[in-house]
Structures are given as C-alpha cells and as structure tokens.
Tab-separated table of C-alpha atoms in Angstrom:
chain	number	residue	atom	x	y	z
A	67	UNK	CA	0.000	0.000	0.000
A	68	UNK	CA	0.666	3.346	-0.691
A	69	UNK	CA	-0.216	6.665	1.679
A	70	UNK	CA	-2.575	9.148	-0.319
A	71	UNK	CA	-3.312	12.555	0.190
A	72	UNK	CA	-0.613	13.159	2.012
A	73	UNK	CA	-1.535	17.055	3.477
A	74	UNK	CA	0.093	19.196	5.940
A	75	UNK	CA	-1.165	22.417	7.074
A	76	UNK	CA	-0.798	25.023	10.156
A	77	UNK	CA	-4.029	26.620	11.796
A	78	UNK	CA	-3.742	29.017	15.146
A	79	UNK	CA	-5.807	28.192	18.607
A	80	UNK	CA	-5.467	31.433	20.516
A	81	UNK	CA	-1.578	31.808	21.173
A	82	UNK	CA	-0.353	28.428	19.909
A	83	UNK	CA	-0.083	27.171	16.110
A	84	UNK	CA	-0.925	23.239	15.754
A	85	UNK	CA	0.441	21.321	13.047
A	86	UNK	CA	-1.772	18.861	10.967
A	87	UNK	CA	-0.691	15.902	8.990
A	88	UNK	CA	-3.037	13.728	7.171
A	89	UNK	CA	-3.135	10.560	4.627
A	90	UNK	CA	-4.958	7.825	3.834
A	91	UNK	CA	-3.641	4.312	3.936
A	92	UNK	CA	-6.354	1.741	2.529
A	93	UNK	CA	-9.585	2.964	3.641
A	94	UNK	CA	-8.671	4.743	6.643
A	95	UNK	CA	-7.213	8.765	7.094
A	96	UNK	CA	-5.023	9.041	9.595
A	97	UNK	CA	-4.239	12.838	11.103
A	98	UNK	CA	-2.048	13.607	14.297
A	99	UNK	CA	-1.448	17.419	15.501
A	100	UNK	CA	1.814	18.583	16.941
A	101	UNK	CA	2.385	21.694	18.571
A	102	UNK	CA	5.100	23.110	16.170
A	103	UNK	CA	7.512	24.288	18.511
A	104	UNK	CA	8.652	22.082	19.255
A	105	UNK	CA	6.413	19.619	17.160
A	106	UNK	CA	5.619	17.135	19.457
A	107	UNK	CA	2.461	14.956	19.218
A	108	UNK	CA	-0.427	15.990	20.899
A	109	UNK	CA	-3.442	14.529	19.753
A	110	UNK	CA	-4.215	11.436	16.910
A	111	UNK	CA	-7.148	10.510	15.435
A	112	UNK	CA	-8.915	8.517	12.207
A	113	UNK	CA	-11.893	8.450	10.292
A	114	UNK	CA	-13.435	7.981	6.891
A	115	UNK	CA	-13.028	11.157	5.237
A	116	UNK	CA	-9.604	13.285	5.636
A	117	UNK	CA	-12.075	16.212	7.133
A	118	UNK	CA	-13.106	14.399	9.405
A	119	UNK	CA	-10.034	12.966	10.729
A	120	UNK	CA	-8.596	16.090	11.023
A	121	UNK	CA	-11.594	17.612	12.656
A	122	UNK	CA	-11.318	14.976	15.465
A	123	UNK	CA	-8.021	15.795	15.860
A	124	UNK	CA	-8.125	19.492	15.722
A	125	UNK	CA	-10.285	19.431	18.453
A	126	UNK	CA	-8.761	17.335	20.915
A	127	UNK	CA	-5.230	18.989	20.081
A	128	UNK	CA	-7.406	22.643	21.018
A	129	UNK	CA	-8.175	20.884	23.947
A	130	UNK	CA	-5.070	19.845	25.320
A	131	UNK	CA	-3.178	23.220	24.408
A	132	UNK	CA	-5.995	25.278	26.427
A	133	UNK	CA	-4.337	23.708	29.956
A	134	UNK	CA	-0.821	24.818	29.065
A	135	UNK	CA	0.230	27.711	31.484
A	136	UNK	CA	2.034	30.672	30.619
A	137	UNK	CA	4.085	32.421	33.072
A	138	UNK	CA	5.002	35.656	33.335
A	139	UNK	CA	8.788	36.333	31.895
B	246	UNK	CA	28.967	22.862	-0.630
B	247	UNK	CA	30.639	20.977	1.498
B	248	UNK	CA	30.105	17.838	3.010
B	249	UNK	CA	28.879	16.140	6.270
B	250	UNK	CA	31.544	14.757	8.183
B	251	UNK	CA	30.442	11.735	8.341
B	252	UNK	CA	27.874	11.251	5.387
B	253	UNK	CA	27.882	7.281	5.950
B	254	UNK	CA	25.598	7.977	8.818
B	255	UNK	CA	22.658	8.813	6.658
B	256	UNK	CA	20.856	6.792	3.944
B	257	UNK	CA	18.429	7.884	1.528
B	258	UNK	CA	14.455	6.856	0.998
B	259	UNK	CA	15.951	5.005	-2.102
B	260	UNK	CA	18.773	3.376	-0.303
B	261	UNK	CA	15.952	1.521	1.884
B	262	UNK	CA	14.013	0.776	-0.435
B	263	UNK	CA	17.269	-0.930	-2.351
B	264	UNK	CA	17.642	-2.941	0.680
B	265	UNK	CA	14.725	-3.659	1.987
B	266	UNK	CA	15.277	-7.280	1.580
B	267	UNK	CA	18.834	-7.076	2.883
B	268	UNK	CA	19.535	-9.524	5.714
B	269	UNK	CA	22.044	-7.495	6.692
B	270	UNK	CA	20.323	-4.181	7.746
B	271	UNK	CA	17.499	-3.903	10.268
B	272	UNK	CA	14.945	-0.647	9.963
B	273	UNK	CA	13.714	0.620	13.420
B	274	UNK	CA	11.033	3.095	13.713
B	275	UNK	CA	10.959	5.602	16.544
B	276	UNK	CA	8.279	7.690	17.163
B	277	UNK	CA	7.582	10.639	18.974
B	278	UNK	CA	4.125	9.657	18.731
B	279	UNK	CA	4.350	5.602	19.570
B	280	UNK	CA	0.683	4.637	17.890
B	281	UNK	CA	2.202	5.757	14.077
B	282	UNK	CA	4.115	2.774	13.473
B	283	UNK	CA	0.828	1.027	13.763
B	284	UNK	CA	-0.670	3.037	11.091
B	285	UNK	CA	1.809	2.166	8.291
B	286	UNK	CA	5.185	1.583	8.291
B	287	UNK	CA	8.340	0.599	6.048
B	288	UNK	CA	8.005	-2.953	5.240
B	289	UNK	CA	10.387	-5.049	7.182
B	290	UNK	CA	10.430	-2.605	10.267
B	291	UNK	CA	10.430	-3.049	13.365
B	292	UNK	CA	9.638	-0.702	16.170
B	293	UNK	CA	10.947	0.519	19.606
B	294	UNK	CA	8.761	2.302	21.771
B	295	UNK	CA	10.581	5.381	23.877
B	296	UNK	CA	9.100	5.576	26.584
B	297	UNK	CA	8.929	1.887	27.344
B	298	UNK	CA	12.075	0.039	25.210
B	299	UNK	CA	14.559	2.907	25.307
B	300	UNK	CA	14.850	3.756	28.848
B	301	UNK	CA	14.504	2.567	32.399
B	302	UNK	CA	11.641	2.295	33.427
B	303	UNK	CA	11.808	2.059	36.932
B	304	UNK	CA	14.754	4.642	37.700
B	305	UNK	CA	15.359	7.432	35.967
B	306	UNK	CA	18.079	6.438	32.952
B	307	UNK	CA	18.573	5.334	29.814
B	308	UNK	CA	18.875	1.775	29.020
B	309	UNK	CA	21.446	-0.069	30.995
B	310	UNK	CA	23.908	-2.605	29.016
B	311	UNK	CA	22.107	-5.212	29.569
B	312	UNK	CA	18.630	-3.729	28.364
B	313	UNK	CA	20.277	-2.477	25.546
B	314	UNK	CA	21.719	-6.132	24.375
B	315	UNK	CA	18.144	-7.571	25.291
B	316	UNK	CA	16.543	-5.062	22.678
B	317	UNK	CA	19.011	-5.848	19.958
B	318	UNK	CA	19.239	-9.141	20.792
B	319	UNK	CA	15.561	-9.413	20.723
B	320	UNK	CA	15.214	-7.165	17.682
B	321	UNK	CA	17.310	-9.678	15.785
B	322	UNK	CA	20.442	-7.188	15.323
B	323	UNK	CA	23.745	-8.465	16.030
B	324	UNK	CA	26.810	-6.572	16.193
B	325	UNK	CA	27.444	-6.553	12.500
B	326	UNK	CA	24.165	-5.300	12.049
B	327	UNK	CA	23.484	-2.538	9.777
B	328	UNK	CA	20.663	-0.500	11.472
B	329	UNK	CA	18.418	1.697	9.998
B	330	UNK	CA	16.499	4.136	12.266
B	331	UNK	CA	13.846	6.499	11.182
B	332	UNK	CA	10.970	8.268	12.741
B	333	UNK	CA	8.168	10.886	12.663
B	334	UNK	CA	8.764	14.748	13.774
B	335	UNK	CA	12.059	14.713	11.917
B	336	UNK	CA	13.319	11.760	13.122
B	337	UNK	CA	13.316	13.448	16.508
B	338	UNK	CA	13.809	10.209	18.763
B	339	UNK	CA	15.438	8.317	16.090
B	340	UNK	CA	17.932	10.111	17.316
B	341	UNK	CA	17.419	9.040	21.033
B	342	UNK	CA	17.787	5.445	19.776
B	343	UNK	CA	21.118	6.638	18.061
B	344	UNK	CA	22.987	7.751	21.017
B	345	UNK	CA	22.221	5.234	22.986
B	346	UNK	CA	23.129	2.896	20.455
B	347	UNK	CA	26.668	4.466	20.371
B	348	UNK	CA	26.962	4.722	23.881
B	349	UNK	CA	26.874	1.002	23.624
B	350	UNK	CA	28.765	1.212	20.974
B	351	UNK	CA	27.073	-0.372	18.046
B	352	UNK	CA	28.941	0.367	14.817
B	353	UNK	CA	26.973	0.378	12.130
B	354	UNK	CA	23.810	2.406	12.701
B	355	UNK	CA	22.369	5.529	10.750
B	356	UNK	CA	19.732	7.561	9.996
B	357	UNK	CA	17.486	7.681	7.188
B	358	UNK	CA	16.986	11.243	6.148
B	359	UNK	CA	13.732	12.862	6.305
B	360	UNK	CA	12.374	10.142	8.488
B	361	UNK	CA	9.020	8.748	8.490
B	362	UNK	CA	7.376	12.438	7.165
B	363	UNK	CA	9.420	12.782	3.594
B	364	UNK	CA	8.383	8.809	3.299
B	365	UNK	CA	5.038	9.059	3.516
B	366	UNK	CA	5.022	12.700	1.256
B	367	UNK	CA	6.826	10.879	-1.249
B	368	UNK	CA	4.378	7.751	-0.914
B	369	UNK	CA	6.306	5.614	-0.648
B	370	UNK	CA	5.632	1.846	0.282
B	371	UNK	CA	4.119	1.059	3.802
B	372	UNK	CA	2.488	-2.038	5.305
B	373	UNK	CA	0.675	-2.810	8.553
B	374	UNK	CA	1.837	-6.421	8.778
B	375	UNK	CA	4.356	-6.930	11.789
B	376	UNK	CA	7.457	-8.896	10.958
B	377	UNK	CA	8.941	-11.012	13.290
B	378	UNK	CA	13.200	-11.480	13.352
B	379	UNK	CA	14.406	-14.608	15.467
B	380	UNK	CA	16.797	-13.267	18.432
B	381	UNK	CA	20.856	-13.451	17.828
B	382	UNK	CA	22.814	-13.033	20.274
B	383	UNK	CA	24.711	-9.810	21.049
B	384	UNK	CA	26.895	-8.204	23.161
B	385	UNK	CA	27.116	-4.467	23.518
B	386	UNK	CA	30.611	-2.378	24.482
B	387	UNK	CA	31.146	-0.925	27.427
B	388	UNK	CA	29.455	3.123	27.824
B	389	UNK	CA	31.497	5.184	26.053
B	390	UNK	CA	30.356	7.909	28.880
B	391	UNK	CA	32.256	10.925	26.405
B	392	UNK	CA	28.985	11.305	25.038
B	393	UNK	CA	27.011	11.903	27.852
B	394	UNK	CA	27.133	14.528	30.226
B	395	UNK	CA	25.852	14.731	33.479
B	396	UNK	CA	25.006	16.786	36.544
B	397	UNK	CA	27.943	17.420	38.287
B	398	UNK	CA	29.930	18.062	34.853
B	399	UNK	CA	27.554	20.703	33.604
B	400	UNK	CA	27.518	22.459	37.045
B	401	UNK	CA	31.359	22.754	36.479
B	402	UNK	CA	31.168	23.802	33.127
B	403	UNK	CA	28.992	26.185	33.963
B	404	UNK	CA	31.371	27.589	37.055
B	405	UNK	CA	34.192	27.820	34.887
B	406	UNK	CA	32.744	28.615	31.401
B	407	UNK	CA	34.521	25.433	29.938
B	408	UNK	CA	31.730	24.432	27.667
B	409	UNK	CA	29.257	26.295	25.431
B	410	UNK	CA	25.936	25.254	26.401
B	411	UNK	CA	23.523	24.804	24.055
B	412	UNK	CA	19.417	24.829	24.916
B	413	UNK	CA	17.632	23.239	21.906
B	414	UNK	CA	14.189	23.824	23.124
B	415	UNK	CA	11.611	26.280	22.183
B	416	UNK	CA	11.866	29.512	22.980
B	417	UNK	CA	8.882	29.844	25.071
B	418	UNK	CA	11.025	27.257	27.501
B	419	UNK	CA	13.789	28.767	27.143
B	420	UNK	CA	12.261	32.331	28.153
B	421	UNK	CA	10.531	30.540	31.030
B	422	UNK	CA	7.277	31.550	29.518
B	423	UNK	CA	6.165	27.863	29.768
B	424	UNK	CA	7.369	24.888	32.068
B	425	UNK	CA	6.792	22.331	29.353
B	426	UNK	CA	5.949	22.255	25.317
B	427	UNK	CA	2.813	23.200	24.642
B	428	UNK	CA	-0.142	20.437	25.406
B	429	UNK	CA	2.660	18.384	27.381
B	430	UNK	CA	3.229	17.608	30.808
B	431	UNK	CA	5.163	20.328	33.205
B	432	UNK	CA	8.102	18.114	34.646
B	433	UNK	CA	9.511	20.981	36.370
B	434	UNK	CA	9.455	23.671	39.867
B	435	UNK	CA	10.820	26.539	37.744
B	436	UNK	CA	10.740	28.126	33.822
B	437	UNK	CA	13.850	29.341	32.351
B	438	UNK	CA	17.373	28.081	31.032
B	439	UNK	CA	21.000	27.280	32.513
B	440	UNK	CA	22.960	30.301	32.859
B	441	UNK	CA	25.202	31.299	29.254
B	442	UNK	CA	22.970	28.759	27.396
B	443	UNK	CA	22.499	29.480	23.988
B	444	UNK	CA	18.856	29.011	22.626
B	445	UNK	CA	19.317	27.486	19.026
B	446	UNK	CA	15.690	25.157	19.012
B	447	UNK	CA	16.580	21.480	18.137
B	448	UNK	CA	14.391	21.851	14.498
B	449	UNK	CA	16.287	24.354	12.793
B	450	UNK	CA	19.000	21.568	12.132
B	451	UNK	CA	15.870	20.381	9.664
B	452	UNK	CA	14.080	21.572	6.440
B	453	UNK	CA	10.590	21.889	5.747
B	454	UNK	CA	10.397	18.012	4.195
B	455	UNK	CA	12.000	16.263	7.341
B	456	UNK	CA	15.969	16.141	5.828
B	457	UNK	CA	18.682	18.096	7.552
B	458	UNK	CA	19.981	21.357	6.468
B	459	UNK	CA	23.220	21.249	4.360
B	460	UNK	CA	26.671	21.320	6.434
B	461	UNK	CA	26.934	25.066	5.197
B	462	UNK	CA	24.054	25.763	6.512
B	463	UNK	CA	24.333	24.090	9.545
B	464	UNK	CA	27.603	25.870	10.245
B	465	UNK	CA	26.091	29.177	9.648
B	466	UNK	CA	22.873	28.124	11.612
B	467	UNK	CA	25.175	27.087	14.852
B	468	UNK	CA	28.439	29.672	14.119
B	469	UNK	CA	25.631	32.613	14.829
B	470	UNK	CA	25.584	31.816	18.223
B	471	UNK	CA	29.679	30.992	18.794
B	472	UNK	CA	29.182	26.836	18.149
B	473	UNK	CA	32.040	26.094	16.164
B	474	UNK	CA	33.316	22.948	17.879
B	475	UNK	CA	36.276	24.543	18.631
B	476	UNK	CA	35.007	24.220	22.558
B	477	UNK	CA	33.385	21.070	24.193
B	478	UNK	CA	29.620	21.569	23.933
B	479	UNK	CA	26.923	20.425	25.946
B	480	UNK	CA	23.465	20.267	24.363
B	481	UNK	CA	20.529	20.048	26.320
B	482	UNK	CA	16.671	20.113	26.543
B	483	UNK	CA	14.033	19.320	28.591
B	484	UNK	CA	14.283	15.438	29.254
B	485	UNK	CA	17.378	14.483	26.640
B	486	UNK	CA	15.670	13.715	23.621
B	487	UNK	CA	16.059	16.759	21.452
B	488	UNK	CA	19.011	17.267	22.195
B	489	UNK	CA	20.725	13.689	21.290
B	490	UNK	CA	19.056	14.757	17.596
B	491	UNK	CA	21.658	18.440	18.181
B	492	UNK	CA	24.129	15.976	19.258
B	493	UNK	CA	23.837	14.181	16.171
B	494	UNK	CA	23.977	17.118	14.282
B	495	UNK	CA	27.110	18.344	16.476
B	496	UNK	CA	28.689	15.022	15.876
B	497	UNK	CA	28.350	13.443	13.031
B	498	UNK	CA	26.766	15.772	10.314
B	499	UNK	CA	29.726	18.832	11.643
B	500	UNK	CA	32.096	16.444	12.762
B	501	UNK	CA	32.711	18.423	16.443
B	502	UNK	CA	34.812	16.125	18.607
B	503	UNK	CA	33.929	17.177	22.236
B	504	UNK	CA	30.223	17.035	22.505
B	505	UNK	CA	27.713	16.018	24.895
B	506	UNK	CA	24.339	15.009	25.350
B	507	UNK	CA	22.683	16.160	29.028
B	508	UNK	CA	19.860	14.066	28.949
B	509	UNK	CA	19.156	15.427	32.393
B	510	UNK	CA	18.466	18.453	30.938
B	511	UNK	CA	15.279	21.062	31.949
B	512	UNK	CA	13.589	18.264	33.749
B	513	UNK	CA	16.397	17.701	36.497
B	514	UNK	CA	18.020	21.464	36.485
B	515	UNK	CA	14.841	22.991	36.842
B	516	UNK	CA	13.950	20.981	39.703
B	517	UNK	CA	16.969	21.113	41.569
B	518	UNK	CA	17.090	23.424	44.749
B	519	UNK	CA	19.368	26.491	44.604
B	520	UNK	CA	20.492	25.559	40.975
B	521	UNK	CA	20.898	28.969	39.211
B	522	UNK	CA	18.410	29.532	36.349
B	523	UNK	CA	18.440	32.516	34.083
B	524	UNK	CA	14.365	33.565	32.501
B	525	UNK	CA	13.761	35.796	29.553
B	526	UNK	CA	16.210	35.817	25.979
B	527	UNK	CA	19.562	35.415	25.642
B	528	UNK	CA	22.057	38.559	25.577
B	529	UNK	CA	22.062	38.822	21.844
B	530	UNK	CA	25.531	38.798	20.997
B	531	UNK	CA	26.729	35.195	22.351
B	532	UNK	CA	29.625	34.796	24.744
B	533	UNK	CA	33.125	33.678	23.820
B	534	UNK	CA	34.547	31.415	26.168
C-alpha cells in the first residue's frame, strides 16, 4: 500500500499554532497534531473522510493546548 | 557545498528501499508519537517504543547494558548489524535510539533522512503487517560515557565557562514563559534556562520536508551563536531527547569532537534546589569562552 493525500497544514488556537498531517492508507485517514515548537504529538485521530479525521483531531489537540500555562517572563 | 563529516551515517528513501530485503540491515522506527508505526510503516520494520524500550523504566536512565543487548538481541540485530532508524517529527527520537546505540557502541547504525514524514510525502511503500526477526545473540561495548554529560559536569562547566551550552528547546522554555511544550506535561518547579545557554531550538538543524539542512548551513545556523566545535559543547533540553538529535547534528553531520548530550536536561536542572536559572532571551551577541 501506498499513503494518499498526504496534506500538511498550520491553523492558530489562541496563542499556539498546531500542526496537521493527514493521509490515507487503505480505507482509513489518519491525522495527528503537533504543537510546532517544538512539534511534538499531541493529539491522533482517524476516520473515513480526511475532514473528518482532522476535525477529530483538531479538536482534541485545542483541547489539550488550552491547559498549558504561561508564566510571566 | 561541502560535506557532512560523516555522510555514511545517513541513507536515503531510495537506499531503503534498495535494501529492503537485505539480511544485513534492520529498519527501526521511533516515534515521537508511539501509535504511528501502527498506522503504516516501512516494510520489514520493526519498532521501539521510547518511553517503554529505550529507557529505564523504573529509575530514571537510559537503558542499561544489559537492556540495551536484550533489545538488539531481541530485535534480531547483532553486532554486525546494519541499522536503519527512522521516525516521525524529523526523526526526533530516532535520534534518542542513536545515542544510545553508540553509547553502547554499536557500529553500524544511521539515519534515514527525512524520516518517516518525507516517506510518507513521497508515498512511498508502507504495510501494517508486523514482521517477526528470530533473536541473535549480542553483546554491547562498554558506555562510552564521552557522550554523555551529566550533573555534576555541567555544574562545572557552567562555574568555569569550559563548555558552550547549548538549549535546543523552544523559545517559550527557554524564556521561562512555559514549564513544558505546549499540550505536554510540566516536569519541572521553575521556567527558564541554565545560565550562558544558547537558545538554538533542536528543528532548525531540519528543512521543511523532514531532511537536515546542508553542512553550510548548519555551520552558519550554529556559528551565529559561537558553536564552532572549537570548545566542548553540551546540548541540552528538557528530558534528553532533542538534544541527542543536536548531538547528532554536532557530531556526526559537523564532525565536532567534544560534545555532549545532558539528557538530564530542563527536567532535572529545573527541579533542583538552589540551581541557578536565568528567565527571559539570551544577551544577543553570544559569549566567547
């Protein structure tokens, strides 16, 4: 098999940027956010449909970045 | 241009796929993010999980000798071996697996560039299936310790200014903004960096498609900030892992003899009590020692 549809884009959630990468292998699209800096994983997901998969993930990734604290420097 | 030090540490997407039936080499994928591996992967490869097969689990520490021989041992790699290790962000803990695998000394092991991300862009091959390689026996060397820093020696570098220290995380960590990356765990009392750390974030070694920067570039990306490798450096992040892929770079791709990896890093100086810590940016012209 072959990955299809490989995509990569960068959307902002208040003060952080997420990182979406998406394909399809077979039937199923795979996504999985990172935070950018430094780009480590933060959420995963799958579904039928590349939209989808990234709206699953998109979501849960939002969610997770909302409980990071930011100090003041 | 000129050329990596030592170019023989990285293969090419079509080297691996010339030798993917080669007895002789072993691929290993490392993930940042464990579960990919499981949603395609080069045929033929195996997998080692971070957080479970490449450290202790019980203590603190990477993998003792004798883990380490049980994973290769149980991966099917001998000594001779010829191992292939890849991974997603950039082949980010790839590199973990590397320095630990010459810390043990295993000779033949590199890096194949652009890692799991330019693979799957360039659709390439994957599979799901799992394979299965009978255990050989093997027997790792004994630490070679030069490539590891720890505590006590970056407390005296930093008393007498005998290392550059370089801080590979984001700048938000290094700034003491945040404790921890963004949507992660915070594994530390107190934000900021080790004083006369440099701030040079472990990605900009890569480009946009996963495969590292040319040597000139690298030099010019690193010589910005005084890292030349004419001074024993000390990379260091928040728990080890970004910085063995700096250490890499240091190492093998700029060919800098005295380097280290503090895989202590943010996580045990920025819980220690009375260590100094420095918040907010680096002075902008870097420090000669």
């Amino acid at each position: 098999m072959k990955p299809q549809h490989y995509r990569e884009r960068q959307v902002t959630s208040g003060p952080w940027q997420i990182h979406l990468v998406s394909y399809q292998l077979g039937d199923v699209f795979y996504c999985k956010a990172d935070n950018v800096s430094p780009g480590a994983n933060i959420a995963r997901g799958s579904a039928a449909t590349q939209e989808e998969a990234e709206r699953i993930v998109l979501k849960k990734a939002e969610e997770r970045l909302a409980r990071t604290r930011r100090q003041e420097v | 241009m000129s050329q990596y030090a030592h170019p023989e540490v990285l293969v090419s997407a079509d080297w691996v796929e010339q030798h993917l039936k080669d007895p002789k080499v072993r691929l290993v994928e490392v993930d940042v993010d464990t579960n990919s591996y499981n949603e395609g992967h080069i045929p033929g490869a195996i997998a080692w999980a971070w957080n479970q097969q490449l450290c202790d689990t019980v203590q603190r520490d990477i993998l003792s000798r004798a883990g380490f021989e049980k994973l290769m041992s149980g991966s099917g790699i001998s000594p001779e071996t010829t191992v292939v290790l890849y991974g997603d962000s950039n082949n980010w803990f790839a590199a973990w697996a590397f320095w630990q695998a010459k810390i043990y000394g295993h000779k033949d092991i590199r890096i194949l560039n652009g890692g799991r991300k330019k693979w799957l862009a360039d659709s390439r091959e994957l599979t799901t299936d799992t394979p299965s390689y009978p255990p050989v026996p093997y027997r790792a060397q004994a630490s070679d310790l030069s490539l590891r820093a720890f505590l006590p020696q970056v407390q005296g570098a930093v008393q007498k200014k005998s290392a550059a220290l370089v801080d590979v995380r984001s700048p938000q960590e290094f700034t003491g903004e945040i404790l921890a990356p963004p949507g992660l765990p915070e594994t530390c009392q107190r934000g900021g960096h080790i004083p006369g750390a440099r701030n040079i974030p472990w990605s900009k070694a890569c480009n946009d498609d996963g495969t590292f920067k040319s040597a000139d570039e690298l030099r010019a990306l690193y010589g910005a900030e005084a890292i030349d490798g004419k001074q024993p450096v000390i990379a260091y992040c928040r728990i080890g892992e970004r910085s063995s892929h700096t250490w890499f770079v240091f190492r093998y791709l700029l060919g800098f003899d005295q380097v280290t990896n503090y895989d202590g890093s943010w996580t045990e100086w920025g819980n220690l009590v009375g260590a100094p810590v420095e918040r907010g940016a680096a002075p902008a012209k870097p420090m000669q020692s």
